[in-house]
Short mmCIF file of C-alpha atoms in Angstrom, two decimals:
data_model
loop_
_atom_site.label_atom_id
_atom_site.label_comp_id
_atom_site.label_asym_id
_atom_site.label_seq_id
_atom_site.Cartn_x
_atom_site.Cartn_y
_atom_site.Cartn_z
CA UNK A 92 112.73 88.63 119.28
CA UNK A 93 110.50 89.97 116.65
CA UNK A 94 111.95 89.47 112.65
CA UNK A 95 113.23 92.54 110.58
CA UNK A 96 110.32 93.27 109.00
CA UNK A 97 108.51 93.86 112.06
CA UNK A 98 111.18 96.18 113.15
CA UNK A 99 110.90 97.97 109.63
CA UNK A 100 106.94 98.01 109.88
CA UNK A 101 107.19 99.73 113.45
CA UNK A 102 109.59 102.04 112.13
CA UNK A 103 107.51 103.07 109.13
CA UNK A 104 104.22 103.06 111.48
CA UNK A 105 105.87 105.62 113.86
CA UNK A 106 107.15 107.71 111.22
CA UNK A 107 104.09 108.12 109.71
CA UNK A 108 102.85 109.06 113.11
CA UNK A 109 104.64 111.73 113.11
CA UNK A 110 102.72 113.00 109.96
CA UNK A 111 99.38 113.05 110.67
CA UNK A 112 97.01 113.47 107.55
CA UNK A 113 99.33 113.74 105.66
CA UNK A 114 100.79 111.48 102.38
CA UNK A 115 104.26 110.64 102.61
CA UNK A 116 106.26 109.18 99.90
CA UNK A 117 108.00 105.65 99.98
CA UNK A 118 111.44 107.10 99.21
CA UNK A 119 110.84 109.56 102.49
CA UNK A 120 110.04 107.10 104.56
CA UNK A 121 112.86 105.06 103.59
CA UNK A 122 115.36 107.95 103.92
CA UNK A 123 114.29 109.12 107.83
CA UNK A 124 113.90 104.84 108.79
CA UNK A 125 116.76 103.81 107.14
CA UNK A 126 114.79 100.87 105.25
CA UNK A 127 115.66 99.52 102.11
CA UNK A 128 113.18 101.08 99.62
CA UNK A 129 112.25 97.74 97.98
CA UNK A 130 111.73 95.62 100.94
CA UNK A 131 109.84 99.09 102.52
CA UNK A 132 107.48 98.62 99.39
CA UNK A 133 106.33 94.79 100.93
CA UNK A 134 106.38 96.06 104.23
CA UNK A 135 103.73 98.55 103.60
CA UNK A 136 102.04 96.38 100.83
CA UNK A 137 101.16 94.47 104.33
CA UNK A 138 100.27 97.18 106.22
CA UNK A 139 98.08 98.36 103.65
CA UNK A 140 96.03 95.02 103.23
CA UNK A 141 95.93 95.04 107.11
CA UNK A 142 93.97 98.22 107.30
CA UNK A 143 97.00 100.30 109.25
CA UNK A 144 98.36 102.30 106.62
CA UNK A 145 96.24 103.96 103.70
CA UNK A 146 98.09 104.52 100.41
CA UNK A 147 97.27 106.99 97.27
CA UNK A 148 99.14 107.22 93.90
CA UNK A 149 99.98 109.85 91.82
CA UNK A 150 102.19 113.19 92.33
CA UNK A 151 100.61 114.24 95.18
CA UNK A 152 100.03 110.27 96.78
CA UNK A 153 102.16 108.44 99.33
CA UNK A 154 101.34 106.97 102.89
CA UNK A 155 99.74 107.39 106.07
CA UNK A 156 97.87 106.06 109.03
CA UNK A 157 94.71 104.69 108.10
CA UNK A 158 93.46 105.59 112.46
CA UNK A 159 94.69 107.65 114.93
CA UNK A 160 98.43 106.51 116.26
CA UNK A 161 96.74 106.06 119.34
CA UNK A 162 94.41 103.11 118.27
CA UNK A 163 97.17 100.98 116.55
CA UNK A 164 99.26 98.48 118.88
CA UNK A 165 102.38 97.18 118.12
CA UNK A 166 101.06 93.86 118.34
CA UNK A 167 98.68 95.02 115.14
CA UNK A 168 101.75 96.08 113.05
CA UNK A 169 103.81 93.26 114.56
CA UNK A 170 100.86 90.40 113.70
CA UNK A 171 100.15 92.44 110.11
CA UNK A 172 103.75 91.69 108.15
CA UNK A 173 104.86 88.39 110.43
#
């Protein structure tokens, strides 16, 4: 079994997939993975210090994919919060 937060960090990674280059905010992603927007704030602190997810502030900042969906595993995203 993987924990929680791996199951929230695959969910996040896969939304953001589905937004190629393009920012997304924190309170979006919550709202279409159904993640509690504090704990989704650690769980892409983590994916942000492992290189998976890029993040911007400001108005027009968010989230995305820091590579192509198709060169991140789900053993990187798993192995990057756990």
């Amino acid at each position: 079994m993987i924990s929680s937060t791996a199951t929230y960090a695959l969910r996040a990674v896969v939304f953001l997939a589905k937004q190629p280059d393009e920012y997304v905010s924190r309170e979006k992603i919550s709202q279409a993975t159904q993640v509690p927007h504090e704990y989704l704030l650690k769980v892409l602190n983590k994916l942000d210090a492992a290189q998976i997810v890029q993040s911007r502030r400001g108005r027009v900042g968010g989230y995305k994919l820091a590579s192509p969906p198709t060169d991140i595993t789900t053993l990187d995203v798993v192995l990057s919060v756990d």
